[in-house]
Short mmCIF file of C-alpha atoms in Angstrom, two decimals:
data_model
loop_
_atom_site.label_atom_id
_atom_site.label_comp_id
_atom_site.label_asym_id
_atom_site.label_seq_id
_atom_site.Cartn_x
_atom_site.Cartn_y
_atom_site.Cartn_z
CA MET A 233 57.85 116.92 122.43
CA SER A 234 56.82 116.22 126.07
CA ARG A 235 59.99 115.42 128.20
CA PRO A 236 59.97 112.49 130.94
CA SER A 237 59.47 113.15 134.59
CA GLY A 238 62.59 114.00 136.31
CA ASP A 239 64.69 115.22 133.21
CA PRO A 240 66.46 117.71 135.54
CA LEU A 241 65.99 120.96 132.77
CA TRP A 242 61.69 120.53 132.92
CA PRO A 243 60.58 123.28 135.17
CA GLY A 244 59.54 121.68 138.41
CA GLY A 245 55.75 121.96 140.43
CA SER A 246 52.30 121.13 138.80
CA THR A 247 50.43 123.55 136.09
CA PRO A 248 46.39 123.90 137.04
CA ALA A 249 44.53 121.74 134.58
CA GLY A 250 43.52 123.95 131.88
CA ARG A 251 46.78 126.10 132.16
CA ASP A 252 49.43 126.24 130.52
CA GLU A 253 53.33 126.47 132.23
CA GLY A 254 54.31 130.12 132.74
CA GLU A 255 51.13 131.81 132.24
CA VAL A 256 50.44 133.95 135.23
CA PRO A 257 46.23 133.44 136.17
CA VAL A 258 43.96 136.52 136.76
CA ASP A 259 42.86 138.61 139.65
CA SER A 260 39.60 140.00 139.01
CA ASP A 261 39.33 143.17 141.13
CA ARG A 262 43.01 143.60 140.39
CA SER A 263 43.91 147.00 138.26
CA THR A 264 43.52 146.76 134.21
CA SER A 265 47.12 148.12 133.50
CA PRO A 266 49.53 145.96 132.00
CA PRO A 267 50.61 143.50 133.50
CA VAL A 268 55.12 143.58 133.84
CA PRO A 269 56.63 142.21 131.37
CA ALA A 270 58.64 139.31 132.42
CA TRP A 271 61.48 139.95 131.57
CA ALA A 272 61.59 143.40 133.45
CA ALA A 273 59.53 141.33 136.67
CA ARG A 274 62.92 139.27 136.53
CA VAL A 275 65.29 142.44 137.46
CA GLY A 276 63.15 143.58 139.75
CA ILE A 277 61.05 146.72 137.73
CA ASP A 278 57.80 147.60 138.42
CA VAL A 279 57.21 149.44 135.82
CA PRO A 280 53.36 149.87 133.56
CA TRP A 281 54.10 149.16 130.18
CA SER A 282 54.83 152.30 128.46
CA ARG A 283 57.44 152.66 125.77
CA GLY A 284 59.36 155.51 128.02
CA THR A 285 59.73 152.98 130.59
CA ILE A 286 59.98 149.82 128.06
CA LEU A 287 63.14 151.88 127.11
CA ARG A 288 64.58 152.15 130.09
CA ALA A 289 63.98 148.74 131.75
CA LEU A 290 65.87 147.63 128.27
CA ALA A 291 68.67 150.14 129.11
CA ALA A 292 69.01 148.87 132.83
CA LEU A 293 68.69 145.40 131.09
CA VAL A 294 72.01 145.84 128.82
CA VAL A 295 74.08 146.25 132.29
CA LEU A 296 73.10 144.21 134.60
CA VAL A 297 73.72 141.68 131.42
CA ALA A 298 76.93 142.78 130.25
CA GLY A 299 77.75 142.99 133.86
CA ALA A 300 76.92 139.50 134.60
CA VAL A 301 78.95 138.34 131.16
CA ALA A 302 82.17 140.17 132.17
CA VAL A 303 81.40 138.17 135.84
CA TYR A 304 81.02 135.04 133.94
CA ALA A 305 84.71 135.35 131.96
CA VAL A 306 86.35 135.58 134.57
CA THR A 307 84.82 132.75 137.20
CA ARG A 308 84.38 130.43 134.28
CA PRO A 309 85.98 126.71 135.06
CA ASP A 310 88.21 126.15 132.29
CA PRO A 311 86.94 123.53 129.93
CA PRO A 312 88.78 119.68 130.42
CA PRO A 313 91.09 118.93 127.78
CA GLU A 314 90.93 117.15 125.29
CA LEU A 315 91.45 112.98 125.15
CA ILE A 316 92.91 111.68 122.75
CA PRO A 317 95.85 108.63 122.59
CA VAL A 318 99.09 109.33 122.36
CA ILE A 319 99.14 106.74 119.58
CA PRO A 320 96.99 105.69 116.80
CA VAL A 321 94.85 103.40 118.44
CA ASP A 322 92.86 99.97 117.26
CA GLY A 323 90.89 97.21 118.74
CA TRP A 324 89.28 93.67 118.51
CA ALA A 325 85.68 93.40 119.22
CA PRO A 326 84.55 89.18 120.27
CA TYR A 327 81.36 88.27 119.53
CA TRP A 328 81.54 87.32 123.21
CA THR A 329 82.44 90.60 124.48
CA LEU A 330 79.51 92.61 122.90
CA ASP A 331 77.46 92.65 126.59
CA ASP A 332 80.12 95.08 127.45
CA SER A 333 81.68 96.59 124.34
CA GLY A 334 78.73 97.26 122.25
CA ASP A 335 77.24 99.40 125.44
CA GLU A 336 80.40 100.87 125.47
CA ILE A 337 81.99 101.61 122.06
CA SER A 338 79.90 104.92 121.11
CA ARG A 339 82.22 106.72 123.71
CA ARG A 340 85.53 104.43 122.76
CA ASP A 341 85.36 104.05 119.21
CA GLY A 342 86.02 108.48 118.35
CA SER A 343 89.18 107.70 119.78
CA MET A 344 90.08 105.01 117.87
CA ARG A 345 91.30 104.62 114.67
CA GLN A 346 90.52 101.00 113.82
CA VAL A 347 87.80 98.47 115.58
CA SER A 348 87.99 95.10 114.18
CA PRO A 349 84.58 93.39 114.65
CA PHE A 350 85.54 89.08 115.71
CA TRP A 351 82.86 87.52 114.36
CA PHE A 352 83.47 86.45 110.39
CA ASN A 353 85.20 82.79 109.57
CA ALA A 354 86.69 82.00 106.21
CA THR A 355 85.00 78.52 106.91
CA GLY A 356 85.87 77.53 102.76
CA VAL A 357 87.73 78.76 99.86
CA ASP A 358 84.19 80.07 99.01
CA GLN A 359 82.53 81.35 102.22
CA ILE A 360 83.42 84.24 104.78
CA THR A 361 80.64 82.74 107.87
CA VAL A 362 79.01 85.34 110.80
CA ASP A 363 80.30 82.67 113.82
CA PRO A 364 77.92 80.32 115.03
CA ASN A 365 77.34 82.24 118.68
CA ALA A 366 77.63 85.22 117.46
CA SER A 367 74.32 87.59 118.62
CA ARG A 368 72.95 89.17 115.64
CA ASP A 369 71.18 91.80 116.87
CA ARG A 370 74.42 92.24 118.98
CA ILE A 371 76.59 92.65 116.10
CA ASP A 372 73.85 95.22 114.36
CA ASP A 373 73.20 97.18 117.19
CA PHE A 374 77.71 97.59 117.73
CA LEU A 375 78.38 98.09 113.95
CA GLU A 376 75.01 100.81 114.03
CA ASP A 377 77.24 102.42 117.01
CA ALA A 378 80.54 102.25 115.94
CA ASP A 379 80.25 104.93 113.58
CA GLU A 380 83.73 107.47 113.71
CA ALA A 381 86.39 104.30 113.67
CA LEU A 382 87.20 102.97 110.30
CA ILE A 383 85.52 99.70 110.60
CA VAL A 384 88.20 96.99 109.01
CA PRO A 385 86.51 93.51 110.41
CA SER A 386 88.94 90.38 111.17
CA ILE A 387 88.42 87.36 109.01
CA VAL A 388 89.45 84.16 111.23
CA ASP A 389 91.31 81.25 109.48
CA ALA A 390 87.96 78.44 110.91
CA LEU A 391 88.97 75.93 108.59
CA GLY A 392 91.16 72.20 109.68
CA ALA A 393 94.53 72.34 109.51
CA GLY A 394 96.29 72.70 106.62
CA GLU A 395 93.12 73.36 104.36
CA MET A 396 94.74 77.51 104.38
CA ALA A 397 97.83 75.97 103.68
CA ALA A 398 96.19 74.14 100.33
CA ILE A 399 93.78 76.79 99.02
CA LEU A 400 96.65 79.19 99.74
CA ALA A 401 99.26 76.10 97.62
CA ASP A 402 97.24 76.69 94.39
CA PRO A 403 96.86 79.19 92.12
CA ALA A 404 93.48 79.09 91.11
CA THR A 405 91.36 78.50 94.42
CA ARG A 406 93.96 81.11 96.28
CA ARG A 407 92.21 83.54 93.36
CA ARG A 408 88.95 82.37 93.99
CA HIS A 409 90.12 83.04 97.57
CA VAL A 410 90.49 86.87 97.39
CA GLU A 411 87.90 87.29 95.13
CA THR A 412 85.14 85.95 97.44
CA ILE A 413 87.13 88.63 100.85
CA ASP A 414 86.85 91.16 98.42
CA ARG A 415 83.08 90.54 96.75
CA PHE A 416 82.82 89.92 101.42
CA ALA A 417 84.54 94.20 102.29
CA ALA A 418 82.62 95.47 99.01
CA GLU A 419 79.03 93.94 100.07
CA GLY A 420 79.75 95.44 103.40
CA ASP A 421 81.10 98.68 103.06
CA TYR A 422 83.27 97.94 104.50
CA ASP A 423 86.60 100.91 105.37
CA GLY A 424 89.61 97.30 105.61
CA ILE A 425 90.06 93.75 105.91
CA ASP A 426 92.41 92.49 108.94
CA LEU A 427 93.22 88.72 108.35
CA ASN A 428 93.52 86.15 111.40
CA TYR A 429 95.39 83.04 110.03
CA GLU A 430 96.52 81.53 112.38
CA LYS A 431 96.52 78.05 112.21
CA PHE A 432 99.89 78.08 110.23
CA ALA A 433 101.19 79.31 113.74
CA PHE A 434 99.69 77.27 115.93
CA SER A 435 98.07 73.55 113.95
CA ASP A 436 99.95 72.89 110.46
CA GLY A 437 102.99 72.12 112.25
CA ARG A 438 106.55 74.04 111.53
CA ASP A 439 107.84 71.41 108.76
CA SER A 440 104.95 72.91 106.68
CA TRP A 441 106.44 76.26 106.72
CA ALA A 442 108.90 77.03 103.66
CA GLU A 443 105.85 75.72 101.55
CA THR A 444 103.82 78.13 103.18
CA ARG A 445 105.51 80.66 103.10
CA PRO A 446 105.86 82.48 99.27
CA ASN A 447 101.89 81.08 98.59
CA TRP A 448 100.81 83.48 101.86
CA VAL A 449 103.04 85.80 100.55
CA ALA A 450 101.11 85.69 97.07
CA PHE A 451 98.39 85.42 98.12
CA VAL A 452 98.89 88.74 100.87
CA ALA A 453 99.99 90.96 97.35
CA ASP A 454 97.21 89.70 95.68
CA LEU A 455 94.15 91.02 98.44
CA ALA A 456 96.09 93.99 98.71
CA ASP A 457 95.56 94.93 95.09
CA GLU A 458 92.69 94.06 94.88
CA LEU A 459 91.11 95.80 98.10
CA ARG A 460 93.25 99.05 97.63
CA ALA A 461 91.73 99.65 94.29
CA ASP A 462 88.03 99.51 95.77
CA GLY A 463 89.56 102.54 99.26
CA ARG A 464 89.69 100.18 101.39
CA ILE A 465 92.80 98.74 103.26
CA LEU A 466 94.72 95.52 104.74
CA THR A 467 95.81 94.55 108.50
CA VAL A 468 97.55 91.71 108.89
CA SER A 469 97.50 90.43 112.73
CA VAL A 470 99.50 87.49 113.07
CA PRO A 471 102.11 86.30 116.10
CA PRO A 472 105.74 87.30 116.74
CA VAL A 473 108.73 86.78 115.07
CA TYR A 474 112.37 88.13 116.38
CA ASP A 475 114.91 88.46 113.72
CA ALA A 476 114.27 88.12 109.42
CA GLY A 477 116.13 84.49 109.67
CA GLN A 478 113.96 81.26 109.47
CA THR A 479 115.67 79.40 112.06
CA SER A 480 114.09 78.08 114.94
CA ASP A 481 114.70 81.05 117.32
CA SER A 482 113.46 83.56 115.04
CA GLY A 483 109.42 82.85 116.41
CA TYR A 484 106.47 82.58 113.49
CA TRP A 485 108.59 82.99 110.36
CA VAL A 486 106.27 81.76 108.35
CA TYR A 487 104.06 85.11 108.18
CA ASP A 488 107.58 86.36 106.16
CA TYR A 489 106.88 90.24 108.04
CA GLY A 490 109.11 91.57 105.42
CA ALA A 491 107.49 90.89 102.53
CA ILE A 492 104.44 91.08 103.54
CA ALA A 493 105.20 94.84 104.88
CA GLU A 494 105.54 96.26 101.09
CA HIS A 495 101.93 95.22 100.38
CA VAL A 496 100.25 95.70 103.42
CA ASP A 497 98.84 98.97 105.66
CA HIS A 498 99.75 97.74 109.18
CA ILE A 499 101.12 94.07 110.32
CA ARG A 500 99.66 93.94 114.05
CA ILE A 501 101.77 92.38 116.03
CA MET A 502 99.95 89.31 118.58
CA ALA A 503 102.68 89.86 121.56
CA TYR A 504 101.04 88.26 124.31
CA ASP A 505 99.63 84.84 125.30
CA PHE A 506 103.67 84.16 126.29
CA SER A 507 102.27 82.09 129.09
CA VAL A 508 99.44 79.66 128.37
CA GLY A 509 100.08 76.10 129.49
CA ASP A 510 101.65 77.04 133.12
CA PRO A 511 101.52 80.07 135.28
CA GLY A 512 103.77 82.72 134.29
CA PRO A 513 103.53 86.63 132.64
CA ILE A 514 101.22 86.84 129.97
CA ALA A 515 103.02 89.67 127.49
CA PRO A 516 106.09 90.30 129.67
CA LEU A 517 108.06 93.84 128.58
CA SER A 518 111.07 91.94 127.38
CA PHE A 519 109.20 89.57 125.20
CA VAL A 520 107.42 92.55 124.13
CA GLN A 521 110.66 94.36 123.23
CA ARG A 522 112.37 91.39 121.47
CA ALA A 523 109.41 90.83 119.03
CA MET A 524 108.66 94.51 117.86
CA ASP A 525 113.43 94.51 117.56
CA GLY A 526 112.50 91.36 115.30
CA ALA A 527 109.77 92.87 113.75
CA ILE A 528 111.42 96.10 112.63
CA GLU A 529 114.07 94.17 111.94
CA ALA A 530 112.42 91.61 109.09
CA THR A 531 110.57 94.97 107.91
CA GLY A 532 112.03 97.84 108.31
CA ARG A 533 109.07 99.81 108.59
CA PRO A 534 108.35 100.66 112.49
CA ASP A 535 105.84 102.85 110.66
CA LYS A 536 103.83 99.83 109.59
CA LEU A 537 104.11 97.86 112.74
CA VAL A 538 101.31 98.34 116.02
CA LEU A 539 101.92 96.39 118.60
CA GLY A 540 98.77 93.83 120.81
CA LEU A 541 98.04 95.11 123.90
CA PRO A 542 96.92 92.50 126.09
CA ALA A 543 94.52 93.55 128.55
CA TYR A 544 93.25 90.00 130.00
CA GLY A 545 95.45 87.35 132.12
CA ARG A 546 94.38 83.87 133.05
CA ASN A 547 94.16 81.88 135.76
CA TRP A 548 96.26 78.37 137.34
CA PRO A 549 95.23 75.55 138.75
CA VAL A 550 99.14 75.01 140.34
CA SER A 551 98.21 72.17 143.00
CA VAL A 552 95.27 70.34 144.65
CA GLU A 553 94.96 68.82 148.13
CA GLY A 554 92.30 66.53 149.17
CA THR A 555 90.19 64.17 146.72
CA CYS A 556 87.83 66.32 144.01
CA PRO A 557 84.18 65.91 143.92
CA GLU A 558 82.93 64.90 140.43
CA PRO A 559 81.46 67.78 138.42
CA ASP A 560 78.09 68.16 138.23
CA ALA A 561 76.42 70.71 136.48
CA ASP A 562 73.58 70.18 137.79
CA ALA A 563 74.49 70.72 141.69
CA GLY A 564 76.65 73.09 140.78
CA ILE A 565 79.84 71.79 140.93
CA SER A 566 83.05 72.39 139.14
CA VAL A 567 86.44 71.72 138.70
CA PRO A 568 87.99 74.61 137.42
CA GLY A 569 91.13 74.30 135.06
CA ILE A 570 92.89 77.09 133.83
CA THR A 571 90.22 80.07 133.09
CA THR A 572 90.65 83.61 131.85
CA VAL A 573 90.50 86.92 133.73
CA THR A 574 90.75 90.43 131.91
CA ALA A 575 91.25 93.88 133.04
CA ARG A 576 87.21 94.25 133.56
CA SER A 577 87.26 91.29 135.65
CA VAL A 578 89.93 91.03 137.91
CA ASP A 579 89.13 93.41 141.16
CA GLU A 580 85.51 91.52 141.56
CA LEU A 581 87.87 88.48 142.11
CA LEU A 582 90.58 89.65 143.86
CA GLU A 583 87.44 91.37 145.89
CA ARG A 584 85.69 88.60 145.83
CA ARG A 585 88.83 85.83 147.49
CA ASN A 586 89.69 88.23 149.78
CA ALA A 587 93.40 88.60 148.00
CA VAL A 588 96.29 90.99 147.36
CA PRO A 589 97.83 91.98 143.60
CA THR A 590 101.35 92.04 143.39
CA PHE A 591 103.15 94.31 140.33
CA ASP A 592 106.31 93.25 138.83
CA PRO A 593 107.79 96.09 137.22
CA GLU A 594 110.12 93.79 135.34
CA THR A 595 107.16 91.71 134.03
CA GLY A 596 105.03 95.15 133.91
CA GLU A 597 101.89 92.91 134.95
CA SER A 598 100.29 92.39 138.22
CA SER A 599 99.60 88.47 139.56
CA PHE A 600 98.22 86.86 143.18
CA GLY A 601 96.95 83.86 144.65
CA TYR A 602 94.08 82.00 146.77
CA GLU A 603 92.55 78.79 147.55
CA LEU A 604 89.96 77.35 145.94
CA GLU A 605 87.90 74.93 148.31
CA ILE A 606 85.58 72.01 146.39
CA THR A 607 83.60 69.98 147.64
CA ASP A 608 79.55 67.99 146.86
CA GLY A 609 79.53 67.36 150.52
CA THR A 610 81.43 63.74 150.59
CA ASN A 611 85.37 64.44 148.60
CA THR A 612 87.26 67.69 149.22
CA CYS A 613 89.53 69.28 147.41
CA VAL A 614 91.73 72.35 147.96
CA GLN A 615 93.05 74.12 144.63
CA LEU A 616 96.22 76.26 145.11
CA ARG A 617 95.71 79.24 142.42
CA GLN A 618 98.00 81.53 140.21
CA VAL A 619 96.99 84.78 138.51
CA HIS A 620 98.74 87.02 136.29
CA TYR A 621 97.13 89.47 134.34
CA VAL A 622 97.61 93.11 132.32
CA ASP A 623 95.49 95.73 133.78
CA ALA A 624 95.67 99.70 133.02
CA ASP A 625 99.05 99.58 135.46
CA GLY A 626 100.89 97.58 132.83
CA VAL A 627 99.21 99.19 129.80
CA ARG A 628 100.82 101.92 130.00
CA PRO A 629 104.90 100.77 129.59
CA ARG A 630 103.82 98.88 126.49
CA MET A 631 102.17 101.94 125.36
CA ASP A 632 105.13 103.23 126.03
CA LEU A 633 107.70 101.08 124.37
CA ALA A 634 105.51 101.36 120.89
CA ILE A 635 106.15 105.45 121.44
CA ASP A 636 110.16 104.37 121.34
CA ALA A 637 110.31 102.53 118.31
CA GLY A 638 108.16 104.50 116.54
CA LEU A 639 105.24 102.70 115.86
CA GLY A 640 102.36 103.02 113.78
CA GLY A 641 99.86 102.26 116.83
CA VAL A 642 99.02 99.67 119.54
CA ALA A 643 95.95 97.34 119.58
CA VAL A 644 93.80 96.29 121.80
CA TRP A 645 92.62 93.19 122.51
CA ALA A 646 90.45 92.99 123.61
CA LEU A 647 87.00 95.66 123.71
CA GLY A 648 85.45 94.47 126.71
CA PHE A 649 88.42 93.14 128.30
CA ASP A 650 88.84 96.50 128.89
CA ASN A 651 87.44 99.29 131.23
CA ASP A 652 87.60 102.48 132.01
CA ASP A 653 91.04 102.59 134.35
CA VAL A 654 93.37 101.09 130.47
CA TRP A 655 91.67 103.92 128.97
CA ASP A 656 92.72 106.33 131.52
CA GLN A 657 96.41 104.84 130.52
CA ILE A 658 95.47 105.37 126.17
CA LEU A 659 93.95 108.17 126.65
CA VAL A 660 96.29 111.96 127.45
CA ASP A 661 95.75 115.82 127.17
CA ALA A 662 95.86 116.89 124.12
CA THR A 663 97.88 120.08 124.74
CA LEU A 664 101.00 117.95 126.21
CA PRO A 665 103.72 118.77 124.46
CA GLY A 666 104.40 116.49 121.22
CA VAL A 667 101.21 114.03 121.61
CA GLU A 668 99.30 115.50 118.58
CA ALA A 669 102.32 114.89 116.37
CA ASN A 670 102.98 110.76 117.53
CA ALA A 671 98.73 111.03 117.47
CA GLU A 672 98.57 111.21 113.82
#
């Protein structure tokens, strides 16, 4: 097979037409004595081709090679240390980040326990569909390259408010939904399923929780039995609880951490989105600690808990001076509201706005502000904007909290939000004391 032009392993120079690389041209006036063997010429032995001289040359070559091996053994650089996660690492892979994560998953998944494709929606009692905005080509490429970690797709509740709760409330439709998911896992030959049914928490209303809670537990138990019978695992990704109770201070108790813990392999704690509508930290360390403590109290099984690690932030407008123009897409005029930044994208924003971030060790996050002028030539306004985010500097203290609590892992939200700096905090030298034990 020919090598491409510019391949550093391919010998340089050109070869005359009609001759193979390495062939020596023959001078017709030259002696017809056999040529010096190429290996002998390379060690400086200019001898005729005879049995005696070959043996002597071989002996010289053996001595030379032995010396070279000895020198190399003394002077060769030590190989770089193997880098592994200090705690098992999972990660969600949203379809909207595949342009970035798809190009990198082949060098990430070897360090990961589970990868959860995030583009499957529960759109009916018998329907699991691919999000219509997802690129089929990107999906196929990603799944082909992610061949080292377990593939555990997330299924998102994409129904209207109360619809999934109604499915689970009826034993017949609940059973049909279990069979649908089990069949989906089998047909895709997936290693398991991650349930991401957030509508109970954020759409259905707290007054529905008492009724939904036991139906959810029955659904999880039934689905876990079906998946486990086929050698598959079940993970659930749920908002946090803060204790084992069912009060207004207990967090999202509709998910009954304590009852589902015996059935699932892992509970991923979505310990982020602390600030959404108003500017503030994304996942302050005190909030993360409270979420872990509550989950441990509710389950008694820290080994089944997985801490969600945010690698993103938000960019809020804080105030506006002047009169903003009307948005005009054709003219490229927009008046941004709340937007998202990621660990991957924030450095570009910092450079573009000439901003300097401040890291707060109390929250474990960085923040900065800047002014944004918006004009159409007639109307002009200036937004004061504030950005809070978690990047590599914030990932490490959250991992340390999970390790100290004896949790069963961490999960990155999300692949494609991350960058090399984030992974520099996740991966450590495998030879460090205690690393192997924590990573198992």
